[in-house]
Coordinates of N, CA, C and O in Angstrom, one line a residue:
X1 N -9.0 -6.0 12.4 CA -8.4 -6.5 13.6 C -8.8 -5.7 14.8 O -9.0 -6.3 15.9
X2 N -9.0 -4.5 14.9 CA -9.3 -3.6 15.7 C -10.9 -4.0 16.7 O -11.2 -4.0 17.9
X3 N -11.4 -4.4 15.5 CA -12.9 -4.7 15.6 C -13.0 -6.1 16.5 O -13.8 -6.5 17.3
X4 N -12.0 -6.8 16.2 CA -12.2 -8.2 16.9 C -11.6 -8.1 18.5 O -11.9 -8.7 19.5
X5 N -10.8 -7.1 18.3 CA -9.9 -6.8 19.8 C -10.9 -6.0 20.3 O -10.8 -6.0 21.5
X6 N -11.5 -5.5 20.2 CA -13.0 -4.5 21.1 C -14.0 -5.4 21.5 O -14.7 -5.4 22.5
X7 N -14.0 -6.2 20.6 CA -15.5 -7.2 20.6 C -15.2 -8.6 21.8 O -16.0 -9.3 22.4
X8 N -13.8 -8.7 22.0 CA -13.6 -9.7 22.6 C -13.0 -9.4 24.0 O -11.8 -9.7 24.1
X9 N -13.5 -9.1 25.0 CA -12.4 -9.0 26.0 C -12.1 -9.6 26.3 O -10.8 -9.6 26.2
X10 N -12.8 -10.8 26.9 CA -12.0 -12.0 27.6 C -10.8 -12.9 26.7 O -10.2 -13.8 27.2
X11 N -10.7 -12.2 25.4 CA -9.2 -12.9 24.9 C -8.9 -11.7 24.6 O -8.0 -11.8 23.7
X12 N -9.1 -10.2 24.8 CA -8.1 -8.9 24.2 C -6.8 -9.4 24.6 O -6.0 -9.4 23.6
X13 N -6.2 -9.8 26.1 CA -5.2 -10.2 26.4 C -3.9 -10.4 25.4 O -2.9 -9.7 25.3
X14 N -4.5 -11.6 24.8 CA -3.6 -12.5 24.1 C -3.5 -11.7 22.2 O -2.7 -11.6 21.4
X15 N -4.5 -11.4 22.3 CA -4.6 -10.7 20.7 C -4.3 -9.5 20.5 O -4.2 -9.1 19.3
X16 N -4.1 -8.9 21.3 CA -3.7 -6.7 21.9 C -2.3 -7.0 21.4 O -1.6 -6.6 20.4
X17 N -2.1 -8.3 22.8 CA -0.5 -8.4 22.3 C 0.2 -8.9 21.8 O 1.4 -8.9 22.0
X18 N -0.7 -9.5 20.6 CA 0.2 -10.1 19.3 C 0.6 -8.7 18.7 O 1.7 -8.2 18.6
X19 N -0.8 -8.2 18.1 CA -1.3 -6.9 17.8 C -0.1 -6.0 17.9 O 0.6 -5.9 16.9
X20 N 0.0 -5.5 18.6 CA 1.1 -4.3 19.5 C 2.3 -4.9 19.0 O 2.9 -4.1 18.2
X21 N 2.7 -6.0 19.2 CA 3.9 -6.5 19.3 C 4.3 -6.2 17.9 O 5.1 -5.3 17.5
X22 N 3.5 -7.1 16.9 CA 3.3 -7.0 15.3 C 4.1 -5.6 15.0 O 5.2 -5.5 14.6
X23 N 3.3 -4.7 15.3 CA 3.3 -3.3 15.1 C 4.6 -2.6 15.7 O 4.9 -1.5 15.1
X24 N 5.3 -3.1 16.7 CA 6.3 -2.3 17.6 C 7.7 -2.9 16.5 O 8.7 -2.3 16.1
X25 N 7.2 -4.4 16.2 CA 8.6 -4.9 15.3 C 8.3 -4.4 13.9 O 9.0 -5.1 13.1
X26 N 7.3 -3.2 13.2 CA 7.4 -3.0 12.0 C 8.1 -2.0 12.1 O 8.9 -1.8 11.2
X27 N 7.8 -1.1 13.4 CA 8.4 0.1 14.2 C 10.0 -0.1 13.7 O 10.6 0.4 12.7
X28 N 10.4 -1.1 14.5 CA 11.5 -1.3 14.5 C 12.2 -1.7 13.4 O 13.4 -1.6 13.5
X29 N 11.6 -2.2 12.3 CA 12.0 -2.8 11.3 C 12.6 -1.5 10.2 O 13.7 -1.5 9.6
X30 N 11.5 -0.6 10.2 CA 11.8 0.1 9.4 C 13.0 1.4 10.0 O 13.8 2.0 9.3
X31 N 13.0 1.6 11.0 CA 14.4 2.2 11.7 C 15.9 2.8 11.1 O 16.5 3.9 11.1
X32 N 16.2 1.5 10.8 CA 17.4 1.4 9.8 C 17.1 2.7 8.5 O 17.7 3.7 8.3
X33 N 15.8 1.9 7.7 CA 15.6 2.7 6.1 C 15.6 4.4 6.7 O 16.1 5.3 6.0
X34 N 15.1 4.5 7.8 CA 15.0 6.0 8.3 C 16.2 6.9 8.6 O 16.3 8.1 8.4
X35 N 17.0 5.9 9.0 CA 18.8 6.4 9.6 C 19.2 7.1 8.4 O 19.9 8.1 8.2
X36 N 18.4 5.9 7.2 CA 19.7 5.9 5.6 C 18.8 7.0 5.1 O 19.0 7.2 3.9
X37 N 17.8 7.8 5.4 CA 16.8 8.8 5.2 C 16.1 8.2 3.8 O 16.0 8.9 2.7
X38 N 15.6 6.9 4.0 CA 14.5 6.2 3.0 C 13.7 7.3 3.1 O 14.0 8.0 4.1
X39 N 12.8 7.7 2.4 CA 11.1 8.6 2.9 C 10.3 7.1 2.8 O 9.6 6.7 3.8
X40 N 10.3 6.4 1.9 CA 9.0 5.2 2.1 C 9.0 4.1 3.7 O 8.2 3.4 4.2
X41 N 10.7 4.5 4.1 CA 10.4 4.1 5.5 C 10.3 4.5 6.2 O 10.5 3.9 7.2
X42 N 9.9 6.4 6.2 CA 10.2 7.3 7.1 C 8.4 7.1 7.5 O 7.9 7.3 8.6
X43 N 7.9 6.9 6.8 CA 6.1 7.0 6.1 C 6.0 5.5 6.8 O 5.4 5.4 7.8
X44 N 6.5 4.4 6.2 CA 5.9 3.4 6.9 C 6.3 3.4 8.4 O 5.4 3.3 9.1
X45 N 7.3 3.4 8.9 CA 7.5 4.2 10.3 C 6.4 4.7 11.4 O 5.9 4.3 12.4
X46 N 6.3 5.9 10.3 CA 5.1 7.2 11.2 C 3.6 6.0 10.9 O 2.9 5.9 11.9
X47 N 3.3 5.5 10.0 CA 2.0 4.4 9.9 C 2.1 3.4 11.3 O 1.2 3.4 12.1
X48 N 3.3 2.7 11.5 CA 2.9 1.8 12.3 C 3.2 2.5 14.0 O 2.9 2.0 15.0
X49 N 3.8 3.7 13.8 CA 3.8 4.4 15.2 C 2.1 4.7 15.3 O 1.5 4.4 16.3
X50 N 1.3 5.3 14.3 CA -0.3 5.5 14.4 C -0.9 4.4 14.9 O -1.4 4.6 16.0
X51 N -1.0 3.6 14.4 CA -1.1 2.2 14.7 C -1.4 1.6 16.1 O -2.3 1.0 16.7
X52 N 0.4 2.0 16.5 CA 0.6 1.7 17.8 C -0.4 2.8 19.1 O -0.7 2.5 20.2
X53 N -0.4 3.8 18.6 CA -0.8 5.0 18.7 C -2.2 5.1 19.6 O -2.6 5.5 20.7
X54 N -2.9 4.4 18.0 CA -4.4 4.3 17.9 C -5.3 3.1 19.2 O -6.2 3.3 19.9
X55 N -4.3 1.9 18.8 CA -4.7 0.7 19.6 C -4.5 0.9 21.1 O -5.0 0.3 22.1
X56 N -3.4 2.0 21.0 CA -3.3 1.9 22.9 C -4.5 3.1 23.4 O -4.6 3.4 24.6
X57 N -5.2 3.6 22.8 CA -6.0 4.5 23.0 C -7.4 4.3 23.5 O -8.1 5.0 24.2
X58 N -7.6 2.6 22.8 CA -9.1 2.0 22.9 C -8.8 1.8 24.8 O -7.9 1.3 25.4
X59 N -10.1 2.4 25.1 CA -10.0 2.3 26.9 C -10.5 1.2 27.4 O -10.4 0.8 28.5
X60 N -11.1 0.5 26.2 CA -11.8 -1.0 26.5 C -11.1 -2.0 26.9 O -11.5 -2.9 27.5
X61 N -9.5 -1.7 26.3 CA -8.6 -2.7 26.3 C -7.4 -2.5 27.1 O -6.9 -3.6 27.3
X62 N -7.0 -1.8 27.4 CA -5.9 -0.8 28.7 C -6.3 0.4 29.4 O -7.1 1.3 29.1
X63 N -5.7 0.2 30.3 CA -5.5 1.0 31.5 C -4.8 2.6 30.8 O -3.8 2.7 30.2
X64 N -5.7 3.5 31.2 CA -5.6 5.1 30.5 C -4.4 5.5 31.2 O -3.5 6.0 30.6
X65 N -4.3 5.3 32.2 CA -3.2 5.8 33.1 C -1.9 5.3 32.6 O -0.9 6.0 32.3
X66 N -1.9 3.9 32.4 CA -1.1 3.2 31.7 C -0.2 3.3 30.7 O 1.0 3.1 30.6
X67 N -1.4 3.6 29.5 CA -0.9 4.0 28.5 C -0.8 5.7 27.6 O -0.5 6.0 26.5
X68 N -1.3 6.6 29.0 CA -1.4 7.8 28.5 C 0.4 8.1 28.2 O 0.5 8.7 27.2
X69 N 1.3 7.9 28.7 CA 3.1 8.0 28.4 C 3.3 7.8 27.2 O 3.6 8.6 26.4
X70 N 3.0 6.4 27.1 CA 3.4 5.6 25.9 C 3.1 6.4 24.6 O 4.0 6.8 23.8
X71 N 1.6 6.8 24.5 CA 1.3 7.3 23.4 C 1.5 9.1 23.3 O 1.1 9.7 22.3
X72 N 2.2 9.7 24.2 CA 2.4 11.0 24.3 C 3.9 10.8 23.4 O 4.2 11.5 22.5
X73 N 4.6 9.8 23.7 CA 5.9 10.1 23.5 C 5.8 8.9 21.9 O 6.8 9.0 21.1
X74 N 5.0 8.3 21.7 CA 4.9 8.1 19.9 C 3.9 9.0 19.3 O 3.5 8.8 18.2
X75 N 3.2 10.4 20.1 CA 3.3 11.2 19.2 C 4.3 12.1 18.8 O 4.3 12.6 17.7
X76 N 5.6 12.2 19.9 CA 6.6 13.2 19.8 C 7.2 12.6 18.6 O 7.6 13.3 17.7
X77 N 7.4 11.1 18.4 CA 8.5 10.1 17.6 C 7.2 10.9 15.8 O 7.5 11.3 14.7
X78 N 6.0 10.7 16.3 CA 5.0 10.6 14.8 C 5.6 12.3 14.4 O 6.2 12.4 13.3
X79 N 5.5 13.3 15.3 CA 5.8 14.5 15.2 C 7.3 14.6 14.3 O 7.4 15.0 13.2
X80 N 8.3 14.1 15.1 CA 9.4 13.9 14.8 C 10.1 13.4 13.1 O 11.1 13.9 12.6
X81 N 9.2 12.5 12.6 CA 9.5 11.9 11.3 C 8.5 12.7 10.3 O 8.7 13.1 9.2
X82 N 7.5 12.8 11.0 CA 6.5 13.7 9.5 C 6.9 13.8 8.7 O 6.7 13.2 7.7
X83 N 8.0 15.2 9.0 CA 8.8 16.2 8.0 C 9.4 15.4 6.8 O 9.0 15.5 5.6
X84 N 10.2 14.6 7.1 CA 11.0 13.6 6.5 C 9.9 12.6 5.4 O 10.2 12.3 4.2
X85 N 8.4 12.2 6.2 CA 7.9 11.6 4.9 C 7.3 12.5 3.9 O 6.6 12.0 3.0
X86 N 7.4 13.7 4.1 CA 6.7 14.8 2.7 C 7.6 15.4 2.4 O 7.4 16.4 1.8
X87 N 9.0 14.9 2.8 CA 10.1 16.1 2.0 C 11.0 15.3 0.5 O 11.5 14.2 0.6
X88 N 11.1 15.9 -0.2 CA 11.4 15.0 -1.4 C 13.1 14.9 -1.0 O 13.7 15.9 -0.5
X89 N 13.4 14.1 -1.2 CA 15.1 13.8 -1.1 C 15.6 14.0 -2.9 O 15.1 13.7 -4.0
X90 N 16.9 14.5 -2.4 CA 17.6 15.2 -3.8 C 18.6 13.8 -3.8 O 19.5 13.6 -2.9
X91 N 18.5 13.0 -4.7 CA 19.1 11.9 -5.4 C 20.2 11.8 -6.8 O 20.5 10.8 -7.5
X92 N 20.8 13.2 -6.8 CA 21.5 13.3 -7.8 C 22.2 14.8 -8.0 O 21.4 15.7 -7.7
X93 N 23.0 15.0 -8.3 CA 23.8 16.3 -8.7 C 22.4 16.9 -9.9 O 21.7 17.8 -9.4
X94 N 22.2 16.7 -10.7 CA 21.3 16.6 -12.0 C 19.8 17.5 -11.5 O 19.5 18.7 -11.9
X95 N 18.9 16.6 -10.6 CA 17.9 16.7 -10.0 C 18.0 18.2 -8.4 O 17.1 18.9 -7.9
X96 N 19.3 17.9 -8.1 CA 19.5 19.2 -7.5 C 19.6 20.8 -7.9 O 19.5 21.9 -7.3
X97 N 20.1 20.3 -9.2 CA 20.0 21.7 -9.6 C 18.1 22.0 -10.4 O 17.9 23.2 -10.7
X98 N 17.1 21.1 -10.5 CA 16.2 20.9 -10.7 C 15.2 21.9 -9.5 O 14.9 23.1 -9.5
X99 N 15.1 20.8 -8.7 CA 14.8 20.9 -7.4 C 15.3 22.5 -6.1 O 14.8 22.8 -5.0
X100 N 16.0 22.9 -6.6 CA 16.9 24.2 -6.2 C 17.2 24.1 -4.4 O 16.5 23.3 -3.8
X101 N 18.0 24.8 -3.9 CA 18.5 24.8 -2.7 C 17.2 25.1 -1.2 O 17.4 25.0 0.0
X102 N 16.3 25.4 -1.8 CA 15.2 25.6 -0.9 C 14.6 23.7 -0.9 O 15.1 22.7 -0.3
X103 N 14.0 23.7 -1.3 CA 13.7 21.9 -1.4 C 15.0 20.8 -1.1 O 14.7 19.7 -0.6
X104 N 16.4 21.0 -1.3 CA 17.6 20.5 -0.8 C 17.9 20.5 1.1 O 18.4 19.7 1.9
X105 N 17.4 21.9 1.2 CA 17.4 22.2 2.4 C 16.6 21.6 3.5 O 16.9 21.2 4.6
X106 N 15.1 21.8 2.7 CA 14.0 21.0 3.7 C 13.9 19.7 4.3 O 13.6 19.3 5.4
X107 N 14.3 19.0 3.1 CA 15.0 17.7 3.2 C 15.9 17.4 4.2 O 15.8 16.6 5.2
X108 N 16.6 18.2 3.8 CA 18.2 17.9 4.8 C 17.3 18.4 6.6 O 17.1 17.4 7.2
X109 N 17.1 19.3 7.1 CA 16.5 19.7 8.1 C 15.7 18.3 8.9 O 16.0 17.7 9.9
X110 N 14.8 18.1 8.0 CA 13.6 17.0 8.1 C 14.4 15.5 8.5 O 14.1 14.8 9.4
X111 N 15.8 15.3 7.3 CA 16.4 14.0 7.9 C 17.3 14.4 9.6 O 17.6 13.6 10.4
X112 N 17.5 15.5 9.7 CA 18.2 15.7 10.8 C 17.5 15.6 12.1 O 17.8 15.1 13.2
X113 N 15.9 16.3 11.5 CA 15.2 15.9 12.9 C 14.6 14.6 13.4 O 14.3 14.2 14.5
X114 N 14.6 13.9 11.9 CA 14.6 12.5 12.5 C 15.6 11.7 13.2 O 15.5 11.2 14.3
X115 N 16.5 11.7 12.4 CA 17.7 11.3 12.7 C 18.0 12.0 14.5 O 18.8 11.3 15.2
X116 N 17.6 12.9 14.8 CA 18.2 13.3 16.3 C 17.5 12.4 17.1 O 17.9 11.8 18.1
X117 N 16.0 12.7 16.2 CA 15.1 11.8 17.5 C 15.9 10.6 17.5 O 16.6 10.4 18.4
X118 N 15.8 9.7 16.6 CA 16.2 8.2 16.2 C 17.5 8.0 17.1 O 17.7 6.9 17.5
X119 N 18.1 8.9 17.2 CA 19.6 9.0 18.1 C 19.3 9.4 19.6 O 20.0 9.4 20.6
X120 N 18.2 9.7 19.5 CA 18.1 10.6 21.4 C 18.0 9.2 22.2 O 17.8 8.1 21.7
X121 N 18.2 9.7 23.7 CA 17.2 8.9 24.9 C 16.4 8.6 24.6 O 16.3 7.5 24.1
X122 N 15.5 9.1 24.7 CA 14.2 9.6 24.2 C 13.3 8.6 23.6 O 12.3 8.1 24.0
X123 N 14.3 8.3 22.2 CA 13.6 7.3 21.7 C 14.1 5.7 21.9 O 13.6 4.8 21.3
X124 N 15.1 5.6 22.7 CA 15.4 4.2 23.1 C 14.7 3.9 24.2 O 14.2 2.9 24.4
X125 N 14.7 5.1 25.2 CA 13.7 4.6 26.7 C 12.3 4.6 25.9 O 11.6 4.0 26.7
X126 N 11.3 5.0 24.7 CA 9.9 4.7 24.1 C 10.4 3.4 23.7 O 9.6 2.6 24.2
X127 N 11.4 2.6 22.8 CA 11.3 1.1 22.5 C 11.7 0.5 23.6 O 11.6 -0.7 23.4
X128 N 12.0 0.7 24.8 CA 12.2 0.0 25.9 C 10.9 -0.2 26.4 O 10.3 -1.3 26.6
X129 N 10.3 1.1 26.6 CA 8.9 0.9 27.6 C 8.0 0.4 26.4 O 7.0 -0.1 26.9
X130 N 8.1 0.5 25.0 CA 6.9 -0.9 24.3 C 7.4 -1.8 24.7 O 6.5 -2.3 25.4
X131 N 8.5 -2.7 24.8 CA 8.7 -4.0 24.6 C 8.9 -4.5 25.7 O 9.5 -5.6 26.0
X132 N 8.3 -3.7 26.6 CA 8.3 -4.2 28.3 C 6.6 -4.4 28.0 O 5.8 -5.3 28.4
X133 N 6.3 -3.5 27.4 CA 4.7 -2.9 27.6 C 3.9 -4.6 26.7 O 3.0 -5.4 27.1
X134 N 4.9 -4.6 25.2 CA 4.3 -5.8 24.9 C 4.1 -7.0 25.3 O 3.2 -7.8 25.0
X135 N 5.5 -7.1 26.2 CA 5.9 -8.6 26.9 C 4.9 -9.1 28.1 O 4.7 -10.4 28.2
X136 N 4.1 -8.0 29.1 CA 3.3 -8.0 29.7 C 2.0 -7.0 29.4 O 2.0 -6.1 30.1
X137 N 1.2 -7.0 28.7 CA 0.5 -5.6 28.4 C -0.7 -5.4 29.9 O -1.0 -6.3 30.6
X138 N -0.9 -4.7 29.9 CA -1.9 -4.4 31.1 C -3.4 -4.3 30.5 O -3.9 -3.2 30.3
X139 N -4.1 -5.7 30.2 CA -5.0 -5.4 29.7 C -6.2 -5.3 30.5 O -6.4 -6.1 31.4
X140 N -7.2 -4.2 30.3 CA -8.1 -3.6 31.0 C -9.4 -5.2 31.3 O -9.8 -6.1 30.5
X141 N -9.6 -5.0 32.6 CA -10.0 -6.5 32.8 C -11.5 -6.2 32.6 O -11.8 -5.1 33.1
X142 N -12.4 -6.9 32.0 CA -14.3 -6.6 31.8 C -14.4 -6.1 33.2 O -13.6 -6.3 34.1
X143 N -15.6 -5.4 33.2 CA -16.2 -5.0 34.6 C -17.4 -6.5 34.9 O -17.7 -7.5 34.2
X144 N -17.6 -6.3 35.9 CA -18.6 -7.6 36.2 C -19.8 -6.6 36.1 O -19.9 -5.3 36.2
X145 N -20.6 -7.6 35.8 CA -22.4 -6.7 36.3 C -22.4 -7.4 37.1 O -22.4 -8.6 37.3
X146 N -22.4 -6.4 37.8 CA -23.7 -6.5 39.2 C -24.9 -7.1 39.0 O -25.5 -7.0 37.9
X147 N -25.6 -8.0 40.3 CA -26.8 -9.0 40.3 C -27.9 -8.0 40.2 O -28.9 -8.6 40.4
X148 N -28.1 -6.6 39.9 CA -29.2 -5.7 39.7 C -28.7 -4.6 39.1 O -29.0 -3.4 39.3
X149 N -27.8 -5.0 38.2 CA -27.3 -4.0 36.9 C -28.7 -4.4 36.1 O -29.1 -3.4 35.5
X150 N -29.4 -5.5 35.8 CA -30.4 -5.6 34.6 C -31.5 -4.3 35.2 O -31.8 -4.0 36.3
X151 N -31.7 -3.7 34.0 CA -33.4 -2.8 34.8 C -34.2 -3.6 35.3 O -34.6 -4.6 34.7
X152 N -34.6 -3.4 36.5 CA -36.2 -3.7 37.3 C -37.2 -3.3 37.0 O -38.1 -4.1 36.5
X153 N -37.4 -1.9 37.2 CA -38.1 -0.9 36.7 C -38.1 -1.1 34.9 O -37.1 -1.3 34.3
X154 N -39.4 -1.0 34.3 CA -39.4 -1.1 32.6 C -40.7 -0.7 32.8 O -41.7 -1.4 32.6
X155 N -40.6 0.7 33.1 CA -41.2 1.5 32.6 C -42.2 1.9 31.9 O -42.3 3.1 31.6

């Protein structure tokens, strides 16, 4: 997909922002599993924040200025959940005493700091400014060549 949105500018427009959009509602989708401290949606989460991450980055296709915010503050959100998808969650009285109070702990820490972000400003003004960002994206318009951009000179 990546490859077809570089190769194309004159439709990046319409395809960025299927693309994005795709990507902001997997964001969103998985949210909830994150609250209930899922890890496989803490992980699919942090994937389609990269995602989102990665595509706003190509300069071919948006304005740098534009999207340099966007993607500062879904690294803070990718920062934010990490913890949570490599910390094992304690699922039982049984497995806790397994597991011992150091690995119970990390867990717990890791859902807190998601969960704060998930709860901040922070992260409602970043799904506000995607879903403004999706609904209009600012896509970087081709440059024209110039009538003596071809070489003259050949050397």
């Amino acid at each position: 997909m990546l490859k077809a949105l570089e190769n194309t500018h004159h439709q990046a427009g319409p395809a960025a922002s299927s693309f994005l959009f795709d990507q902001v509602a997997a964001l969103l989708c998985y949210d909830p599993g994150v609250r209930s401290g899922e890890q496989d949606a803490s992980s699919a989460m942090g994937a389609a924040t990269g995602r989102v991450w990665s595509v706003l980055g190509d300069r071919r296709l948006f304005d740098r200025t534009t999207v340099d915010g966007l993607r500062a503050e879904l690294a803070w959100l990718s920062e934010a959940l990490g913890p949570l998808s490599h910390s094992a969650p304690v699922r039982d009285q049984t497995r806790s005493n397994v597991q011992g109070p150091a690995q119970e702990s990390a867990y717990e820490a890791a859902y807190d700091r998601a969960l704060a972000a998930l709860e901040s400003g922070r992260y409602f003004r970043l799904v506000a400014d995607l879903q403004e960002f999706c609904s209009a994206p600012p896509v970087r318009q081709p440059r024209h060549r110039h009538l003596y951009s071809r070489s003259l000179y050949r050397g």
